[in-house]
Tab-separated table of C-alpha atoms and ligand atoms in Angstrom:
chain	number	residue	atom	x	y	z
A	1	UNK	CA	0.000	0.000	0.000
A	2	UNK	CA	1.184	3.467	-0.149
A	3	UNK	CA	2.016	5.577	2.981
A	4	UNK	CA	0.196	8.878	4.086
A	5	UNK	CA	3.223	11.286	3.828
A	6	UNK	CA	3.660	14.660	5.536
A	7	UNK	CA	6.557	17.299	5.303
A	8	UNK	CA	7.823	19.041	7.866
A	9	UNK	CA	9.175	22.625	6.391
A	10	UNK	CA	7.636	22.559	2.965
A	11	UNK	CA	8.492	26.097	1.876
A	12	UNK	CA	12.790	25.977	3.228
A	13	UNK	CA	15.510	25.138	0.437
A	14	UNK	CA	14.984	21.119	1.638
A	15	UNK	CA	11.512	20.635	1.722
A	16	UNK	CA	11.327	22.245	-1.675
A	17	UNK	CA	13.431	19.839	-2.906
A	18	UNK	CA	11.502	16.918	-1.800
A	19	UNK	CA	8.760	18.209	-3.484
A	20	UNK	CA	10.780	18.227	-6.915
A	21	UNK	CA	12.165	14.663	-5.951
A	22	UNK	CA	8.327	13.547	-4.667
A	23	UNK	CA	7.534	14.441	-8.570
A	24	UNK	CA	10.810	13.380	-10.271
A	25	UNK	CA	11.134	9.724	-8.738
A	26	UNK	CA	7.141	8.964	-9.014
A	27	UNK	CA	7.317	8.620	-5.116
A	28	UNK	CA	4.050	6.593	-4.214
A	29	UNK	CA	1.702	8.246	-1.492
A	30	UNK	CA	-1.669	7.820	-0.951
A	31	UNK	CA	-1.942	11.266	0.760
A	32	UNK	CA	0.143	14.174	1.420
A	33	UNK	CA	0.475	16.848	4.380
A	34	UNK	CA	2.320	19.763	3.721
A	35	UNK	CA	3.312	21.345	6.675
A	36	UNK	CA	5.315	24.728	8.320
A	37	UNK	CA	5.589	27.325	10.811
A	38	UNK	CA	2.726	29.556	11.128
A	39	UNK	CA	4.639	32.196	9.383
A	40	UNK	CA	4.447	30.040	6.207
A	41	UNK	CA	1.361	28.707	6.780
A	42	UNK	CA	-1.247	29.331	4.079
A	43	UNK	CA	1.061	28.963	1.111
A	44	UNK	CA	0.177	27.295	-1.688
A	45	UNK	CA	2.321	24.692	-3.501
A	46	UNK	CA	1.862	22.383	-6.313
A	47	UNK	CA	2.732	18.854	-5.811
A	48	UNK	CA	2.183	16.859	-8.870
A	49	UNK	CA	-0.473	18.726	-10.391
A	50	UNK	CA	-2.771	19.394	-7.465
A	51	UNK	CA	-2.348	22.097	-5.266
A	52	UNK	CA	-2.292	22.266	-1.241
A	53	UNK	CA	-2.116	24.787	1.078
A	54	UNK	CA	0.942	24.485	3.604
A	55	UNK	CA	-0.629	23.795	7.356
A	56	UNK	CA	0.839	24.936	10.745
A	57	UNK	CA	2.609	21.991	12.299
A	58	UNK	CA	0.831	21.369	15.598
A	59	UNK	CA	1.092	17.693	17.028
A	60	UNK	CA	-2.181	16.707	15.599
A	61	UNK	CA	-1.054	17.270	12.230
A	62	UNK	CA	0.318	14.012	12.713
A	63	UNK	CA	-2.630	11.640	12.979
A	64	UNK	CA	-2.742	8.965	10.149
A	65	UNK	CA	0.240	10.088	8.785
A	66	UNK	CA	2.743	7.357	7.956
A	67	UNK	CA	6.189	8.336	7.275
A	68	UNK	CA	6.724	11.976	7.958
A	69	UNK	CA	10.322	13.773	6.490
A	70	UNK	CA	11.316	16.878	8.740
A	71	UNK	CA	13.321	18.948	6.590
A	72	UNK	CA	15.249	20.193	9.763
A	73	UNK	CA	15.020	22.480	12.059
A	74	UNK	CA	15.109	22.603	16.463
A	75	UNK	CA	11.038	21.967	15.716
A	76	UNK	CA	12.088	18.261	15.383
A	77	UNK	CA	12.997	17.933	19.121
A	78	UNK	CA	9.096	18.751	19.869
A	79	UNK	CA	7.060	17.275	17.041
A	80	UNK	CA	9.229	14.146	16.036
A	81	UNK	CA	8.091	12.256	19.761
A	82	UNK	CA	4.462	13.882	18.941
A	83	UNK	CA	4.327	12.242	15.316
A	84	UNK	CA	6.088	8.726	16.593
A	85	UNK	CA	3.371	8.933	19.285
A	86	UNK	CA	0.794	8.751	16.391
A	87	UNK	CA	2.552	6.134	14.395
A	88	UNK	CA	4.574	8.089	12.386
A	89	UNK	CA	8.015	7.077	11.255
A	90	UNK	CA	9.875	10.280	11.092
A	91	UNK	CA	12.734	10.993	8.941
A	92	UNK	CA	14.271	13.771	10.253
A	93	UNK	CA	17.270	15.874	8.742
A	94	UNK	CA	17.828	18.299	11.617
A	95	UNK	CA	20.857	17.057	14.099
A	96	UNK	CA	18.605	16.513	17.094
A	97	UNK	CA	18.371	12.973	16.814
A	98	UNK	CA	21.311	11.917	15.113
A	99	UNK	CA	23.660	10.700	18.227
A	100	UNK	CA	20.729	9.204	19.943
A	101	UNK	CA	21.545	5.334	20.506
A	102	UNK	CA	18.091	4.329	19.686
A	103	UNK	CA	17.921	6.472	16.354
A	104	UNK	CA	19.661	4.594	13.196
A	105	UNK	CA	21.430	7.568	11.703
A	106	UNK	CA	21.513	6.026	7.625
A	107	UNK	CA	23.214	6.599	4.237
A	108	UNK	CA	21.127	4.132	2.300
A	109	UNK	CA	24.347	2.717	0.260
A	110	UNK	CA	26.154	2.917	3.272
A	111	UNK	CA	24.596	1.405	6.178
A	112	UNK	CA	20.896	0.445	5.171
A	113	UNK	CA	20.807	-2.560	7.272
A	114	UNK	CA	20.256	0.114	9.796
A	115	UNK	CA	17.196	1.602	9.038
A	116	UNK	CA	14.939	-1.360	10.233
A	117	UNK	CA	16.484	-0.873	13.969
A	118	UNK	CA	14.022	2.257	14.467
A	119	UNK	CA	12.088	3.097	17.226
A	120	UNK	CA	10.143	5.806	15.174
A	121	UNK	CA	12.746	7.996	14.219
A	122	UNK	CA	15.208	7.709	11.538
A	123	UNK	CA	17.859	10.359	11.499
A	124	UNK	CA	19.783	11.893	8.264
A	125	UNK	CA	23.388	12.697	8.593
A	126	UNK	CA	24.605	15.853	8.085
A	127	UNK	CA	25.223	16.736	4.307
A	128	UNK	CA	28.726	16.836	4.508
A	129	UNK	CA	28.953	13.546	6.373
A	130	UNK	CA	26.676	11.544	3.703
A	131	UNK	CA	29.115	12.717	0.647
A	132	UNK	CA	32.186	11.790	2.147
A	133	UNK	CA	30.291	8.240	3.278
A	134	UNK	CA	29.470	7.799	-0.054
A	135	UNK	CA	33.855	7.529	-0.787
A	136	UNK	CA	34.559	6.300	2.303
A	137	UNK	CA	32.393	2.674	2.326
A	138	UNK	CA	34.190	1.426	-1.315
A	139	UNK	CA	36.982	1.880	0.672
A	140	UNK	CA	36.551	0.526	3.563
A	141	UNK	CA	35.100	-2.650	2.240
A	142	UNK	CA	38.727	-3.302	0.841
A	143	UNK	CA	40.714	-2.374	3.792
A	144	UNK	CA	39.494	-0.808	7.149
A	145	UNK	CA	40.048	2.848	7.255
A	146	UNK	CA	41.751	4.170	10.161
A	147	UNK	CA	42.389	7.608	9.744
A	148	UNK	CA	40.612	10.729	7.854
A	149	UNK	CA	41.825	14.085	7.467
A	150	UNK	CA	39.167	15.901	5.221
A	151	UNK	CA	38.773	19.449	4.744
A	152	UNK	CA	35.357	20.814	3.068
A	153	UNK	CA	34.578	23.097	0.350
A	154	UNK	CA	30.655	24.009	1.021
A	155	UNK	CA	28.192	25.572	-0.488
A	156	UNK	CA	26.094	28.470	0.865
A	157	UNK	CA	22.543	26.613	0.436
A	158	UNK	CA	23.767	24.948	3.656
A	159	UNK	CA	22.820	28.112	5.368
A	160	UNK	CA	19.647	27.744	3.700
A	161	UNK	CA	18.134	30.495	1.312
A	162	UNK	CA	19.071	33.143	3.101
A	163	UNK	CA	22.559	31.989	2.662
A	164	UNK	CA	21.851	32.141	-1.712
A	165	UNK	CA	20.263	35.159	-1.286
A	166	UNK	CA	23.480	36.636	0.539
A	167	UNK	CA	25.758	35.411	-1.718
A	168	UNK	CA	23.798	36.710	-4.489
A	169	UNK	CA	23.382	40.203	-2.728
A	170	UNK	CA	27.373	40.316	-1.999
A	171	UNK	CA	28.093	39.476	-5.389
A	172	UNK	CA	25.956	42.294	-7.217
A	173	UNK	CA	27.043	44.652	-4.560
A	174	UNK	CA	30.867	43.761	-5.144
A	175	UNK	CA	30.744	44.243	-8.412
A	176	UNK	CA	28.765	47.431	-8.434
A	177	UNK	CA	31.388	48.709	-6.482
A	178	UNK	CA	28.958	48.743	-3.066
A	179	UNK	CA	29.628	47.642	0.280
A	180	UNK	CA	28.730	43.824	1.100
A	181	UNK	CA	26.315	43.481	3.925
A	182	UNK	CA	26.879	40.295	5.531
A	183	UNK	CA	23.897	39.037	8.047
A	184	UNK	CA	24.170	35.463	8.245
A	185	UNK	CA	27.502	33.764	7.569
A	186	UNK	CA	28.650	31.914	9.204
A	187	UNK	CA	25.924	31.133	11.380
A	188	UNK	CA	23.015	33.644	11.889
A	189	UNK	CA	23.791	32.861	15.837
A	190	UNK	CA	26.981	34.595	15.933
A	191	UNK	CA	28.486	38.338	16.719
A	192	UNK	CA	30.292	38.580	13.572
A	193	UNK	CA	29.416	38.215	9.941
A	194	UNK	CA	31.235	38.082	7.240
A	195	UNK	CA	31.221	38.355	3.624
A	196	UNK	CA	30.917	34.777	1.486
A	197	UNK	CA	31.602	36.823	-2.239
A	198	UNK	CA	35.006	36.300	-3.351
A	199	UNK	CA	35.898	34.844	0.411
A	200	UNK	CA	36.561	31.745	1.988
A	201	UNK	CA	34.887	31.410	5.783
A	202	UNK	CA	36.910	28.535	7.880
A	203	UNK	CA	34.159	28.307	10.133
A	204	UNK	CA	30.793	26.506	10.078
A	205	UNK	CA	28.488	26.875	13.226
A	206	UNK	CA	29.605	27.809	16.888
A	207	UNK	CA	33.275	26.460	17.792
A	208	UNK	CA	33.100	23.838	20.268
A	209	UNK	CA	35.582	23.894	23.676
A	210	UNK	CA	38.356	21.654	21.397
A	211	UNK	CA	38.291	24.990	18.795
A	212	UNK	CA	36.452	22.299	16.484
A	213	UNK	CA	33.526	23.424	15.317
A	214	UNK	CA	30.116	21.900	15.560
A	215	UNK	CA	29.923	21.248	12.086
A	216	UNK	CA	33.389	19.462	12.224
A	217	UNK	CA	32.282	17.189	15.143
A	218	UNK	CA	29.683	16.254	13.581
A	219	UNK	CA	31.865	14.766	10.961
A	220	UNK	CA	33.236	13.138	13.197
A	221	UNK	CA	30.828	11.238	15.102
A	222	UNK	CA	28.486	10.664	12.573
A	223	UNK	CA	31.034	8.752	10.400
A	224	UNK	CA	32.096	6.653	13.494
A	225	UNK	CA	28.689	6.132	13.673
A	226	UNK	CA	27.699	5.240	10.524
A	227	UNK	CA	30.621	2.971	9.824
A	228	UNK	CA	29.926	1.239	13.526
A	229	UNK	CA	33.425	2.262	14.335
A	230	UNK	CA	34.641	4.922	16.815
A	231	UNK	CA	38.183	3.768	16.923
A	232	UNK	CA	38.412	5.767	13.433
A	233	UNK	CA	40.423	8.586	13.867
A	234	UNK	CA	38.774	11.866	11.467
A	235	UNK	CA	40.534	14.948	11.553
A	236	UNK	CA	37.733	17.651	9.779
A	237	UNK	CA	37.900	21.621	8.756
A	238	UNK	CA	34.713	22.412	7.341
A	239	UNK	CA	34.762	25.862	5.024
A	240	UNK	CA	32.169	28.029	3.603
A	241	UNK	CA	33.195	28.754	-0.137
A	242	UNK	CA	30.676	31.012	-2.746
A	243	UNK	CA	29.209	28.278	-4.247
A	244	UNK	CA	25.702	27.613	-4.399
A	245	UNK	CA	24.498	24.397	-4.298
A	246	UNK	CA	27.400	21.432	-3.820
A	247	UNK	CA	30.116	20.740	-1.124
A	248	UNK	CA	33.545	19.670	-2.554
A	249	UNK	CA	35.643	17.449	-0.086
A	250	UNK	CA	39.511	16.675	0.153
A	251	UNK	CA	39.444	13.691	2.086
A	252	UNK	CA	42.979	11.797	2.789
A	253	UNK	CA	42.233	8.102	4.032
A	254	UNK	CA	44.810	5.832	5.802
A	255	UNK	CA	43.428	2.406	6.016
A	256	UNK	CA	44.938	-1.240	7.641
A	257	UNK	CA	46.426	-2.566	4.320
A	258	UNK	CA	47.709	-0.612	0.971
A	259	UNK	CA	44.929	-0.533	-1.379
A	260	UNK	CA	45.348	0.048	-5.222
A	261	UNK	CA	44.254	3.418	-7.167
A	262	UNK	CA	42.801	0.896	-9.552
A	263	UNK	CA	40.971	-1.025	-7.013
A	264	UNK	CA	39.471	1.691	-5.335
A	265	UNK	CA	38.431	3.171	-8.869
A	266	UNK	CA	36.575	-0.147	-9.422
A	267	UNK	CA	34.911	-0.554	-6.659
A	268	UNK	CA	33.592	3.462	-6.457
A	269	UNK	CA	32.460	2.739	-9.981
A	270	UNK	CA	30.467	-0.438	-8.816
A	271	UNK	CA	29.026	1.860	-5.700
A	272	UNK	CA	25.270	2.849	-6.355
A	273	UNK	CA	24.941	6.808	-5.564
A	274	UNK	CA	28.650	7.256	-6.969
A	275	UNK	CA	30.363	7.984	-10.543
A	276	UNK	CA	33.694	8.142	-10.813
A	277	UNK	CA	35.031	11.391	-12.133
A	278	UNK	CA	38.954	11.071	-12.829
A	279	UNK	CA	41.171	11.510	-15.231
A	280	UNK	CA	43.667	14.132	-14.936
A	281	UNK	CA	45.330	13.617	-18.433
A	282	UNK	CA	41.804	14.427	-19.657
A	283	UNK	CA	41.418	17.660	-17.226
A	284	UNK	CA	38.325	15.176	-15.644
A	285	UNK	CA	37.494	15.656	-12.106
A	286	UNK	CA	34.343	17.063	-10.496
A	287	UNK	CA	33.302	20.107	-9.706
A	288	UNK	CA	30.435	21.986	-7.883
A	289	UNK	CA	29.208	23.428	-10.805
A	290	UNK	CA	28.307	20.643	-12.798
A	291	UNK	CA	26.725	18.595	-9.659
A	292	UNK	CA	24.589	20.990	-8.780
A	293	UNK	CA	21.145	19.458	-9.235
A	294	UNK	CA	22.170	15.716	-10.149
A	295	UNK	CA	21.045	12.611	-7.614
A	296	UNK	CA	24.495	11.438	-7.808
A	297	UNK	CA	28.069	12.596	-6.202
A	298	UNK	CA	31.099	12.197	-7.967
A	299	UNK	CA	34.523	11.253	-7.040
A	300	UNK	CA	38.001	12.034	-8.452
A	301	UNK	CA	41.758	13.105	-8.034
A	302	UNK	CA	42.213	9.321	-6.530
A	303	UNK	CA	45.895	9.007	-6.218
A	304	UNK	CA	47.434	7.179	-3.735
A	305	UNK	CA	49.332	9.263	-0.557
A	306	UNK	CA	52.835	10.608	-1.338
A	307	UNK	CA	54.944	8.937	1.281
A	308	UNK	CA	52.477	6.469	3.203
A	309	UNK	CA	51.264	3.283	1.206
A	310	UNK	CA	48.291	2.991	3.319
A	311	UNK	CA	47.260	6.426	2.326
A	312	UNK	CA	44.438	7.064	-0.374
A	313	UNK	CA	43.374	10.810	-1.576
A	314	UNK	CA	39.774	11.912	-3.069
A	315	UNK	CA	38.049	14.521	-3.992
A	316	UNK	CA	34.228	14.407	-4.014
A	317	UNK	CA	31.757	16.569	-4.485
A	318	UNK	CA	27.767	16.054	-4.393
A	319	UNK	CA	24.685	18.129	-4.466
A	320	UNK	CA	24.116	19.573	-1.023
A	321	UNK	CA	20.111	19.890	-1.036
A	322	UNK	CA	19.639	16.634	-2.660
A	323	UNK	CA	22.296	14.342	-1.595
A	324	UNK	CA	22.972	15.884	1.150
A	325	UNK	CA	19.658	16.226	2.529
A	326	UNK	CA	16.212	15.705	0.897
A	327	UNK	CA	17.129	12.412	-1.437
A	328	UNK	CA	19.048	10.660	1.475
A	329	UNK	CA	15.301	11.028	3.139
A	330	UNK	CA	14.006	10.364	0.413
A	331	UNK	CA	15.447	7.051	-0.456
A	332	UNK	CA	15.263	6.093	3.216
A	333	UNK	CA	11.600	6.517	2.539
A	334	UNK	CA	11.584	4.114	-0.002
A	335	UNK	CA	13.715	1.689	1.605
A	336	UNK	CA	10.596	1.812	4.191
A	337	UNK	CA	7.495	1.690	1.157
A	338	UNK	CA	9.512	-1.300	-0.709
A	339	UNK	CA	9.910	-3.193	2.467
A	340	UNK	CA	6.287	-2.214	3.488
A	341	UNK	CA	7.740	-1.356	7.106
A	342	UNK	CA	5.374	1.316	7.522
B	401	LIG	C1	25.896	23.523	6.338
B	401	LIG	N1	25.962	21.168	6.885
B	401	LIG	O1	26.437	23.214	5.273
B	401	LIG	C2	25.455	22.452	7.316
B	401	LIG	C3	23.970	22.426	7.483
B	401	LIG	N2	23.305	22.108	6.276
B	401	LIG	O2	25.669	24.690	6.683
């Protein structure tokens, strides 16, 4: 049968893109809830050629709902126990849940035999976490990885719209010769602000005690998580770059045996989600440009570490929206309709 489906944040940068995806991949529902704060409530959207009108999220909103994807947001901490509590199976993309040992936190090609452990809630990594999952598991299925030092190249949708719309706003004003305002980068939360137009911001979210940042923590533990495996060491610097839509990762892997360029190619080219972007004599690699709106994230510059033979370098970059957010829901989703777990 098909699920009664509701979404949490309909009219942000996510939930807008699970609409798109809802149409795109044909997803089967027998009934669907749009839902927001009150300050969006009473928009209209089209979904498929019918058109609703976006509801306030109150706890009842919840009744006879299904499977429920929460675009993200501190909401989630209230309404996810509200919609479990009326049978819902929430997919949530907001960080609330994601270190919770009863919450399978699931990359679909990574670790789907996780997603039937729920209690109610199913939690989706953070965007940067899922792309560099997506090179790490062909990896570590030949040899297990050890160490990570990534940095991150990401995009400004990761602040949301209002982080477009300020890069957009710098820009023009840059090049008109204006000042750049700068409200909301790198986190809306913070004293200072700075300009994302023809910068680079190394911060993402609050620093932590360890001068880590929240983002990079979060790389951190939700990869030990994910792979089942906290004795992984992951050394992360997460940067804001003005791009729009994809992150770009550096990731250097060290792993218990010496794996081969070629075997590593091979198997990321046999990994569902992935396509193998590499061939420097060719000027082939990807970039953020040119992933910007695609389902899959592509991986390149594999070349094997200078002076270590345990050491393996990538570069991989994926759509930050989809990928990164509403199509890993998505496809949890329909892990959960094809199983009929629902
Ligand atoms: C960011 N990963 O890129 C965070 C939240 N989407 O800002």
């Amino acid at each position: 049968r098909k699920p009664n489906v509701a979404i949490l944040g309909a009219t942000g940068a996510v939930g807008q893109e699970f609409i798109t995806l809802i149409e795109e991949r044909n997803f089967p529902f027998e009934s669907l809830k749009l839902l927001a704060s009150a300050r969006s409530a009473g928009t209209e959207l089209t979904v498929c050629g019918k058109t609703y009108v976006v509801e306030e999220a109150k706890p009842e909103s919840f009744e006879d709902v299904d499977i429920a994807l929460f675009a993200g947001g501190s909401i989630s901490k209230t309404l996810a126990p509200e919609a479990v509590k009326r049978g819902a199976i929430v997919i949530d993309n907001s960080s609330t849940f994601r270190m919770d040992p009863n919450v399978p936190l699931v990359v679909p090609e990574v670790n789907p035999e996780d997603i039937d452990k729920h209690k109610g809630i199913i939690a989706n990594p953070n965007c940067s976490t899922i792309i560099m999952a997506l090179g790490l598991k062909p990896l570590h299925d030949l040899s297990r990885i050890k160490r990570i030092v990534v940095s991150t190249y990401q995009a400004v949708s990761g602040a949301g719209k209002e982080g477009i719309d300020e890069l957009t706003n710098q820009t023009k004003a840059h090049l008109a010769g204006e000042e750049m305002e700068a409200h909301i980068l790198p986190s809306a939360s913070l004293a200072k602000h700075y300009p994302i137009a023809f910068n680079v911001i190394p911060q993402i979210d609050v620093f932590l005690d360890n001068d880590y940042t929240k983002e990079e923590m979060k790389m951190v533990n939700e990869t030990q998580k994910i792979l089942h495996d906290d004795s992984i060491q992951i050394v992360p610097t997460t940067i804001r770059i003005p791009v729009y839509r994809s992150h770009s990762e550096s990731v250097l892997v060290e792993t218990e045996e010496p794996v081969s360029v070629d075997a590593f190619r091979t198997a990321c080219d046999a990994f569902p989600g992935l396509v193998v972007r590499d061939n420097p004599a060719e000027q082939v690699y990807p970039m953020p440009l040119y992933t910007s709106g695609q389902n899959d994230c592509e991986i390149g510059r594999i070349r094997k570490d200078l002076y270590n033979e345990r050491g393996m370098n990538f570069w991989i970059v994926g759509d930050q929206i989809r990928k990164g957010a509403a199509l890993n829901a998505l496809q949890i989703a329909e892990y959960l309709i094809e199983k009929q777990s629902f």
